[in-house]
DNA sequence: TGTACATCAGTGAACGCGCGTTCACTGATGTAC
DNA sequence: TGTACATCAGTGAACGCGCGTTCACTGATGTAC
């Protein structure tokens, strides 16, 4: 973008600072606790001043969600260069986990309990699809495994999602399992449901994903 | 409980009505949206009146969480009578899903993004343990399978959780996977992440659980 | 380089709202004799 | 059965708080000649 006058650069910085503080608000008070007034106060500004940067609270939340989706997709896409599909999928799983642990609020903002009354932007499905494409490619290149879940695979044969990406039902089935298993461990871990159980969630995560890659 | 004077019965009814309305508030505005004033208004009462029944907002939330945990545990324990371990675990999985779909707010209240600033009551771990006991028993009775995830199983050997229930590491590993896989599908389904994908989450759920029971 | 003007960041007051919680109180419901 | 008293449900006013958002404004920053 060539619109880089001092003023627009300044605006970008402020917008970034606002988002940064919004994330700490989520950490402290949950997604519903995002408040323009609160952010302004921490920046040494008054509330209305923020309306120069975001026209309303929902616009800020939308941008936070889209940013998070994009960052996660980028982390996954960074694994695309790995030639071996098994290694690629394994490192994609690790990339997702690393990102989720590094940015728990962001992860839960996307995949956690939906923000009440807030409708997620439509653009997110395109990003989801981009992530899915990496998984589908990977599983398509993995040698096929013994048939399981025939019910589900039959079902998926008649439902063409995944856009123009004509994935085999078996690959789609595994990609979906990849997603749900990763999320299962991650969301329980982030919500603190494993604390006090004295085992390492990383190993559980790896085991659950590896079972899909054998 | 023999304390069933007309007055205590009346109190119990009001408390139940309060909880009922709190659940609809969660549905409408999320767990953070629970508000004593709002509930009172819907009951045709004034806000302070509710303080006869709950000493503060957190006490209400705590009771909602404990109720939900207990109900879920009950649903799982109802499967204990099934003799065949495979069938028992299968129906436990279905019981969990049925309950989660029937009471999405309750499920997300327990397993969703934690309520900000709110500290969950300690009694929940005992209930979690009761659910885990059913799973551990079931997997202990299933004939052992080909060794997988040896890293994780080694790890679990040295970490004795699950209380006095001396479960084998292999059973513990499968019980944990049962839990995370169930939650993975359920929470994504409840959060609406499968809408527009045109497949039946029930089949994905069944397939992911069945893979553990073969 | 200097002046005139337009743009824009941020302020402060205001609006209406809902929240949790306390307090002193009225009036109904139960209890004891 | 009737009266005297204690208990308790619910009210209304009040406190202090924070929220999103609007509006008219000041003062600084950039732009054009």
Coordinates of C-alpha atoms (C1' of nucleotides) in Angstrom, one line a residue:
Chain A
X1 CA 0.0 0.0 0.0
X2 CA 1.5 3.3 -1.1
X3 CA -0.6 5.4 1.2
X4 CA 2.1 5.9 3.7
X5 CA 2.1 9.5 4.6
X6 CA 3.1 10.3 8.1
X7 CA -0.5 10.7 9.1
X8 CA -1.6 7.3 7.8
X9 CA 1.4 5.7 9.4
X10 CA 0.4 7.4 12.7
X11 CA -3.2 6.1 12.3
X12 CA -1.9 2.6 11.7
X13 CA 0.1 2.7 14.8
X14 CA -2.8 3.9 16.9
X15 CA -5.1 1.2 15.4
X16 CA -2.5 -1.4 16.3
X17 CA -2.2 -0.1 19.8
X18 CA -5.9 -0.2 20.2
X19 CA -6.0 -3.8 19.0
X20 CA -3.2 -4.7 21.3
X21 CA -5.0 -3.3 24.3
X22 CA -8.2 -5.0 23.3
X23 CA -6.4 -8.3 23.4
X24 CA -5.2 -7.6 27.0
X25 CA -8.8 -6.7 27.8
X26 CA -9.9 -10.1 26.5
X27 CA -7.3 -11.8 28.6
X28 CA -8.5 -10.0 31.7
X29 CA -12.3 -9.9 31.2
X30 CA -13.2 -12.1 28.3
X31 CA -14.3 -11.2 24.8
X32 CA -17.5 -9.5 26.1
X33 CA -15.3 -7.2 28.2
X34 CA -13.8 -5.4 25.2
X35 CA -14.6 -1.7 25.8
X36 CA -13.6 1.3 23.8
X37 CA -13.8 3.5 26.9
X38 CA -11.5 1.2 28.8
X39 CA -9.0 1.1 26.0
X40 CA -9.0 4.8 25.6
X41 CA -8.3 5.2 29.3
X42 CA -5.3 3.0 29.1
X43 CA -4.0 5.0 26.2
X44 CA -4.4 8.3 28.1
X45 CA -7.2 9.3 25.8
X46 CA -10.8 10.0 26.3
X47 CA -13.4 7.5 25.0
X48 CA -14.8 9.5 22.1
X49 CA -11.3 9.9 20.7
X50 CA -11.2 6.3 19.6
X51 CA -14.1 6.8 17.3
X52 CA -11.6 8.4 14.9
X53 CA -10.2 4.9 14.5
X54 CA -13.1 2.5 14.8
X55 CA -16.6 3.6 14.0
X56 CA -18.0 1.3 16.7
X57 CA -17.1 -1.5 19.0
X58 CA -18.2 -4.3 16.6
X59 CA -15.9 -3.0 13.9
X60 CA -13.0 -3.4 16.3
X61 CA -14.0 -7.0 17.2
X62 CA -14.4 -7.9 13.6
X63 CA -10.9 -6.7 12.8
X64 CA -9.6 -8.7 15.8
X65 CA -11.3 -11.8 14.5
X66 CA -10.1 -11.4 11.0
X67 CA -6.5 -10.7 12.1
X68 CA -6.5 -13.8 14.2
X69 CA -7.9 -15.9 11.4
X70 CA -5.3 -14.5 9.0
X71 CA -2.4 -15.1 11.4
X72 CA -3.5 -18.7 12.0
X73 CA -3.8 -19.4 8.3
X74 CA -0.4 -17.9 7.7
X75 CA 1.1 -20.1 10.4
X76 CA -0.4 -23.2 8.7
X77 CA 0.5 -22.1 5.2
X78 CA 4.1 -21.7 6.2
X79 CA 4.2 -25.5 6.4
X80 CA 3.3 -25.9 2.8
X81 CA 6.9 -25.9 1.7
X82 CA 7.6 -29.3 3.4
X83 CA 7.6 -31.9 0.8
X84 CA 6.7 -35.0 2.8
X85 CA 3.0 -34.9 3.5
X86 CA 3.2 -36.6 6.8
X87 CA 5.9 -34.2 8.0
X88 CA 3.9 -31.3 6.6
X89 CA 0.7 -32.3 8.4
X90 CA 2.6 -32.9 11.6
X91 CA 4.3 -29.5 11.5
X92 CA 1.0 -27.9 10.6
X93 CA -0.5 -29.4 13.8
X94 CA 2.4 -28.1 15.8
X95 CA 2.1 -24.7 14.2
X96 CA -1.5 -24.5 15.2
X97 CA -0.7 -25.5 18.7
X98 CA 2.2 -23.1 19.0
X99 CA 0.1 -20.2 17.8
X100 CA -2.8 -21.1 20.0
X101 CA -0.6 -21.2 23.1
X102 CA 1.1 -18.0 22.1
X103 CA -2.2 -16.2 21.6
X104 CA -4.8 -18.0 23.7
X105 CA -7.2 -15.0 23.5
X106 CA -7.0 -14.9 19.7
X107 CA -7.6 -18.6 19.5
X108 CA -10.6 -18.6 21.7
X109 CA -11.9 -15.5 20.0
X110 CA -12.1 -17.5 16.8
X111 CA -13.0 -21.0 18.1
X112 CA -14.3 -20.4 21.6
X113 CA -17.8 -19.6 22.7
X114 CA -19.1 -17.1 20.2
X115 CA -19.4 -13.5 21.3
X116 CA -23.0 -13.0 22.3
X117 CA -25.1 -11.1 19.8
X118 CA -22.1 -10.6 17.6
X119 CA -22.3 -12.0 14.1
X120 CA -18.9 -13.1 12.7
X121 CA -17.9 -11.6 9.4
X122 CA -18.4 -13.6 6.2
X123 CA -14.8 -13.4 5.1
X124 CA -13.8 -15.9 7.6
X125 CA -15.0 -18.9 5.6
X126 CA -12.6 -18.1 2.9
X127 CA -9.8 -18.2 5.4
X128 CA -11.0 -21.5 6.9
X129 CA -11.1 -22.9 3.4
X130 CA -7.5 -21.9 2.9
X131 CA -6.4 -23.8 6.0
X132 CA -8.5 -26.7 5.0
X133 CA -6.9 -26.8 1.6
X134 CA -3.5 -27.4 3.2
X135 CA -4.9 -30.3 5.2
X136 CA -6.8 -31.7 2.3
X137 CA -3.7 -31.6 0.1
X138 CA -1.7 -33.3 2.8
X139 CA -4.1 -36.2 3.3
X140 CA -4.6 -36.6 -0.4
X141 CA -0.9 -37.3 -0.7
X142 CA -0.7 -39.6 2.2
X143 CA -1.1 -43.2 1.1
X144 CA -4.6 -44.3 1.7
X145 CA -5.3 -46.3 4.9
X146 CA -7.6 -49.1 5.8
X147 CA -11.2 -48.1 5.3
X148 CA -12.9 -46.9 8.5
X149 CA -15.9 -44.8 9.2
X150 CA -17.6 -46.0 6.1
X151 CA -20.9 -44.3 7.1
X152 CA -19.2 -40.9 7.3
X153 CA -17.3 -41.4 4.1
X154 CA -20.4 -42.4 2.2
X155 CA -22.1 -39.3 3.7
X156 CA -19.3 -37.0 2.6
X157 CA -19.3 -38.4 -0.9
X158 CA -22.7 -36.7 -1.4
X159 CA -21.8 -33.5 0.2
X160 CA -19.4 -31.3 -1.7
X161 CA -17.9 -28.7 0.5
X162 CA -14.3 -27.5 0.3
X163 CA -15.2 -25.4 -2.7
X164 CA -13.5 -26.2 -6.0
X165 CA -11.0 -28.3 -4.2
X166 CA -12.3 -31.7 -5.3
X167 CA -11.1 -33.6 -2.3
X168 CA -11.7 -37.3 -1.9
X169 CA -14.2 -38.1 0.8
X170 CA -11.5 -40.1 2.7
X171 CA -9.2 -37.1 2.7
X172 CA -12.0 -34.8 3.8
X173 CA -12.9 -37.2 6.6
X174 CA -9.3 -37.1 7.9
X175 CA -9.0 -33.4 7.5
X176 CA -12.1 -32.9 9.5
X177 CA -10.9 -35.3 12.2
X178 CA -7.5 -33.4 12.2
X179 CA -9.4 -30.2 12.9
X180 CA -11.7 -31.5 15.6
X181 CA -9.0 -33.4 17.4
X182 CA -6.6 -30.5 17.4
X183 CA -9.4 -28.3 18.7
X184 CA -10.5 -30.8 21.3
X185 CA -7.2 -30.9 23.0
X186 CA -6.3 -27.2 22.5
X187 CA -9.6 -25.8 23.8
X188 CA -9.7 -28.0 26.9
X189 CA -6.0 -27.1 27.5
X190 CA -6.6 -23.3 27.1
X191 CA -9.7 -23.4 29.3
X192 CA -7.6 -25.0 32.0
X193 CA -9.4 -28.3 32.2
X194 CA -6.1 -30.3 32.3
X195 CA -4.6 -28.4 35.2
X196 CA -4.1 -30.6 38.2
X197 CA -4.2 -33.7 36.1
X198 CA -0.4 -33.8 36.0
X199 CA 0.2 -34.8 32.4
X200 CA 1.7 -33.0 29.4
X201 CA -1.1 -31.9 27.0
X202 CA 1.6 -31.7 24.3
X203 CA 1.9 -35.5 24.3
X204 CA -1.8 -36.0 24.2
X205 CA -2.1 -33.6 21.3
X206 CA 0.7 -35.3 19.4
X207 CA -0.7 -38.7 20.0
X208 CA -4.2 -37.8 18.9
X209 CA -2.9 -36.2 15.7
X210 CA -0.3 -38.9 14.9
X211 CA -3.1 -41.5 15.0
X212 CA -4.4 -39.8 11.9
X213 CA -1.1 -39.9 10.1
X214 CA -0.1 -43.5 10.4
Chain B
X1 CA -34.4 -33.6 52.4
X2 CA -37.2 -33.3 54.9
X3 CA -37.2 -29.5 55.0
X4 CA -40.3 -29.3 52.8
X5 CA -42.5 -26.7 54.5
X6 CA -44.6 -24.7 52.1
X7 CA -42.1 -21.9 52.4
X8 CA -39.0 -23.9 51.5
X9 CA -40.9 -25.4 48.6
X10 CA -41.7 -21.9 47.4
X11 CA -38.1 -20.9 47.8
X12 CA -36.9 -23.9 45.8
X13 CA -39.4 -23.0 43.0
X14 CA -38.2 -19.4 42.8
X15 CA -34.5 -20.5 42.8
X16 CA -35.3 -22.9 40.0
X17 CA -37.1 -20.1 38.1
X18 CA -34.1 -17.8 38.6
X19 CA -31.8 -20.5 37.2
X20 CA -34.1 -21.1 34.3
X21 CA -34.1 -17.4 33.4
X22 CA -30.3 -17.2 33.8
X23 CA -29.9 -19.9 31.2
X24 CA -32.0 -18.0 28.7
X25 CA -29.8 -15.0 29.5
X26 CA -26.8 -17.1 28.6
X27 CA -28.4 -18.1 25.4
X28 CA -29.1 -14.5 24.5
X29 CA -26.1 -12.7 25.8
X30 CA -23.5 -15.2 26.8
X31 CA -22.3 -16.3 30.2
X32 CA -21.0 -12.8 31.0
X33 CA -24.5 -11.5 30.4
X34 CA -26.0 -13.1 33.4
X35 CA -27.6 -10.3 35.4
X36 CA -29.6 -10.4 38.6
X37 CA -31.4 -7.2 37.7
X38 CA -32.4 -8.6 34.3
X39 CA -33.7 -11.8 35.7
X40 CA -35.7 -10.0 38.3
X41 CA -37.3 -7.8 35.7
X42 CA -38.4 -10.8 33.7
X43 CA -39.9 -12.3 36.9
X44 CA -41.8 -9.1 37.5
X45 CA -39.7 -8.4 40.6
X46 CA -37.3 -5.7 41.5
X47 CA -33.6 -6.4 41.5
X48 CA -32.9 -6.4 45.2
X49 CA -35.6 -9.0 45.7
X50 CA -33.4 -11.7 44.3
X51 CA -30.9 -11.2 47.0
X52 CA -33.2 -13.3 49.2
X53 CA -32.3 -16.2 47.0
X54 CA -28.8 -15.7 45.9
X55 CA -26.4 -13.6 48.0
X56 CA -24.5 -12.5 44.9
X57 CA -24.2 -13.0 41.2
X58 CA -21.2 -15.4 41.5
X59 CA -23.2 -17.7 43.8
X60 CA -25.8 -18.1 41.1
X61 CA -23.2 -18.8 38.4
X62 CA -21.5 -21.4 40.7
X63 CA -24.8 -23.2 41.2
X64 CA -25.5 -23.2 37.4
X65 CA -22.1 -24.7 36.8
X66 CA -22.5 -27.3 39.5
X67 CA -26.0 -28.2 38.3
X68 CA -24.7 -28.6 34.8
X69 CA -21.8 -30.8 35.9
X70 CA -24.1 -33.0 37.9
X71 CA -26.6 -33.4 35.1
X72 CA -23.9 -34.4 32.7
X73 CA -22.4 -36.8 35.1
X74 CA -25.8 -38.3 35.7
X75 CA -26.4 -38.8 32.0
X76 CA -23.1 -40.6 31.7
X77 CA -23.6 -42.7 34.8
X78 CA -27.0 -43.8 33.4
X79 CA -25.0 -45.9 30.9
X80 CA -23.2 -47.8 33.5
X81 CA -25.8 -50.5 33.5
X82 CA -24.9 -51.6 30.0
X83 CA -22.9 -54.8 30.3
X84 CA -20.8 -54.8 27.1
X85 CA -18.1 -52.2 27.5
X86 CA -18.1 -51.2 23.8
X87 CA -21.8 -50.6 23.8
X88 CA -21.5 -48.8 27.2
X89 CA -18.9 -46.4 25.9
X90 CA -20.7 -45.8 22.7
X91 CA -23.9 -44.9 24.5
X92 CA -22.0 -42.7 26.9
X93 CA -20.7 -40.8 24.0
X94 CA -24.2 -40.5 22.6
X95 CA -25.5 -39.4 26.0
X96 CA -22.9 -36.7 26.2
X97 CA -23.8 -35.4 22.8
X98 CA -27.5 -35.6 23.4
X99 CA -27.2 -33.6 26.6
X100 CA -24.9 -31.1 25.0
X101 CA -27.3 -30.5 22.1
X102 CA -30.2 -30.3 24.4
X103 CA -28.5 -27.8 26.7
X104 CA -25.8 -26.0 24.7
X105 CA -25.5 -23.1 27.2
X106 CA -25.0 -25.6 30.0
X107 CA -22.3 -27.4 28.0
X108 CA -20.5 -24.3 27.1
X109 CA -20.8 -23.0 30.6
X110 CA -18.7 -26.0 31.7
X111 CA -16.4 -26.5 28.8
X112 CA -16.5 -23.3 26.9
X113 CA -14.3 -20.2 27.3
X114 CA -14.1 -19.7 31.0
X115 CA -16.2 -16.9 32.5
X116 CA -13.8 -14.0 32.9
X117 CA -12.6 -13.3 36.4
X118 CA -14.8 -16.1 37.7
X119 CA -13.1 -18.9 39.6
X120 CA -14.8 -22.3 39.1
X121 CA -15.8 -24.1 42.3
X122 CA -13.5 -26.8 43.5
X123 CA -16.3 -29.5 43.7
X124 CA -16.2 -29.8 39.9
X125 CA -13.1 -32.0 39.9
X126 CA -14.9 -34.7 41.9
X127 CA -17.6 -34.7 39.3
X128 CA -15.2 -34.9 36.5
X129 CA -13.6 -37.8 38.2
X130 CA -16.9 -39.6 38.4
X131 CA -17.4 -39.2 34.6
X132 CA -13.8 -40.3 34.0
X133 CA -14.4 -43.4 36.2
X134 CA -17.0 -44.6 33.8
X135 CA -14.7 -44.1 30.8
X136 CA -11.8 -45.7 32.6
X137 CA -13.8 -48.8 33.6
X138 CA -15.1 -49.1 30.1
X139 CA -11.7 -49.0 28.4
X140 CA -10.2 -51.3 31.0
X141 CA -12.7 -53.9 30.0
X142 CA -12.2 -53.4 26.3
X143 CA -9.7 -55.9 25.0
X144 CA -6.3 -54.2 24.7
X145 CA -5.4 -52.9 21.2
X146 CA -2.2 -52.7 19.3
X147 CA 0.2 -50.3 21.1
X148 CA 0.2 -46.8 19.9
X149 CA 1.3 -43.4 21.3
X150 CA 4.0 -45.1 23.3
X151 CA 5.4 -41.7 24.3
X152 CA 2.2 -40.7 25.9
X153 CA 1.6 -44.0 27.6
X154 CA 5.1 -44.0 29.1
X155 CA 4.4 -40.5 30.3
X156 CA 1.0 -41.4 31.8
X157 CA 2.7 -44.3 33.7
X158 CA 4.5 -41.9 35.8
X159 CA 1.6 -39.5 36.4
X160 CA -1.1 -41.0 38.7
X161 CA -4.2 -39.0 38.3
X162 CA -7.7 -40.4 38.4
X163 CA -7.6 -40.7 42.2
X164 CA -7.7 -44.1 43.8
X165 CA -8.9 -45.5 40.5
X166 CA -5.7 -47.3 39.5
X167 CA -6.3 -47.2 35.8
X168 CA -3.8 -48.6 33.4
X169 CA -2.0 -46.0 31.4
X170 CA -3.4 -47.4 28.2
X171 CA -7.0 -47.0 29.5
X172 CA -6.2 -43.6 30.7
X173 CA -4.8 -42.6 27.4
X174 CA -8.0 -43.8 25.6
X175 CA -10.3 -42.1 28.1
X176 CA -8.5 -38.8 27.6
X177 CA -8.8 -39.2 23.9
X178 CA -12.5 -40.0 24.2
X179 CA -13.0 -36.8 26.1
X180 CA -11.0 -34.6 23.8
X181 CA -12.4 -36.0 20.7
X182 CA -16.0 -35.7 21.9
X183 CA -15.4 -32.2 23.0
X184 CA -13.6 -31.3 19.8
X185 CA -16.6 -32.1 17.6
X186 CA -19.2 -30.9 20.1
X187 CA -17.7 -27.5 20.8
X188 CA -17.1 -26.7 17.1
X189 CA -20.6 -27.9 16.4
X190 CA -22.2 -25.8 19.2
X191 CA -20.2 -22.8 18.2
X192 CA -21.6 -23.1 14.7
X193 CA -18.4 -23.8 12.9
X194 CA -19.9 -26.6 10.8
X195 CA -22.8 -24.6 9.5
X196 CA -22.7 -24.2 5.8
X197 CA -20.4 -27.2 5.4
X198 CA -23.3 -29.4 4.6
X199 CA -22.4 -32.6 6.5
X200 CA -23.9 -34.2 9.5
X201 CA -21.8 -33.6 12.7
X202 CA -23.4 -36.7 14.3
X203 CA -21.6 -38.9 11.8
X204 CA -18.3 -37.2 12.3
X205 CA -18.8 -37.5 16.1
X206 CA -19.6 -41.2 15.8
X207 CA -16.7 -41.9 13.6
X208 CA -14.2 -40.2 15.8
X209 CA -15.4 -42.0 18.9
X210 CA -15.7 -45.4 17.1
X211 CA -12.1 -45.2 16.1
X212 CA -11.3 -45.5 19.8
X213 CA -13.5 -48.5 20.3
X214 CA -12.3 -50.9 17.6
Chain C
dT1 C1' 10.1 30.7 2.4
dG2 C1' 5.8 32.5 4.2
dT3 C1' 1.1 33.0 4.5
dA4 C1' -4.0 31.2 4.1
dC5 C1' -6.7 27.6 4.4
dA6 C1' -8.4 22.8 5.0
dT7 C1' -8.0 18.7 7.3
dC8 C1' -8.1 16.0 11.1
dA9 C1' -6.9 14.2 16.2
dG10 C1' -8.6 14.5 20.4
dT11 C1' -11.5 16.9 24.3
dG12 C1' -15.3 17.6 27.4
dA13 C1' -20.0 17.6 28.2
dA14 C1' -24.0 15.2 27.6
dC15 C1' -27.6 11.3 26.9
dG16 C1' -29.6 7.1 28.3
dC17 C1' -28.7 2.9 29.8
dG18 C1' -27.8 -1.2 32.9
dC19 C1' -25.2 -3.1 36.3
dG20 C1' -24.3 -5.1 41.6
dT21 C1' -25.2 -4.2 45.9
dT22 C1' -26.9 -1.8 50.6
dC23 C1' -30.5 -0.3 53.3
dA24 C1' -34.7 0.9 55.8
dC25 C1' -39.2 -0.2 55.0
dT26 C1' -44.1 -2.6 54.3
dG27 C1' -47.1 -6.3 54.2
dA28 C1' -48.0 -11.0 54.0
dT29 C1' -47.2 -15.6 55.9
dG30 C1' -46.4 -18.7 59.4
dT31 C1' -45.9 -20.0 64.7
dA32 C1' -47.0 -20.3 69.7
dC33 C1' -50.0 -19.9 73.3
Chain D
dT1 C1' -60.4 -21.0 67.5
dG2 C1' -58.3 -16.5 68.2
dT3 C1' -54.9 -13.4 69.3
dA4 C1' -49.8 -11.8 69.6
dC5 C1' -45.6 -12.1 67.8
dA6 C1' -41.7 -13.4 64.8
dT7 C1' -40.2 -14.4 60.4
dC8 C1' -39.4 -13.5 55.9
dA9 C1' -40.6 -11.9 50.7
dG10 C1' -40.4 -8.2 48.2
dT11 C1' -40.2 -2.8 47.4
dG12 C1' -38.2 1.6 46.4
dA13 C1' -34.7 4.8 46.9
dA14 C1' -30.0 5.3 46.7
dC15 C1' -24.8 4.8 45.7
dG16 C1' -21.2 4.5 42.5
dC17 C1' -19.9 2.6 38.5
dG18 C1' -18.9 1.8 33.5
dC19 C1' -20.7 1.4 29.0
dG20 C1' -21.6 3.0 23.7
dT21 C1' -22.3 6.8 21.2
dT22 C1' -23.4 12.0 19.6
dC23 C1' -22.0 16.5 19.3
dA24 C1' -19.9 21.1 19.2
dC25 C1' -15.5 22.5 20.0
dT26 C1' -10.1 23.6 20.2
dG27 C1' -5.7 23.1 18.5
dA28 C1' -2.2 21.0 16.0
dT29 C1' -0.8 19.1 11.5
dG30 C1' -0.5 19.2 6.8
dT31 C1' -1.4 21.5 1.9
dA32 C1' -1.5 25.0 -1.8
dC33 C1' -0.2 29.1 -3.6

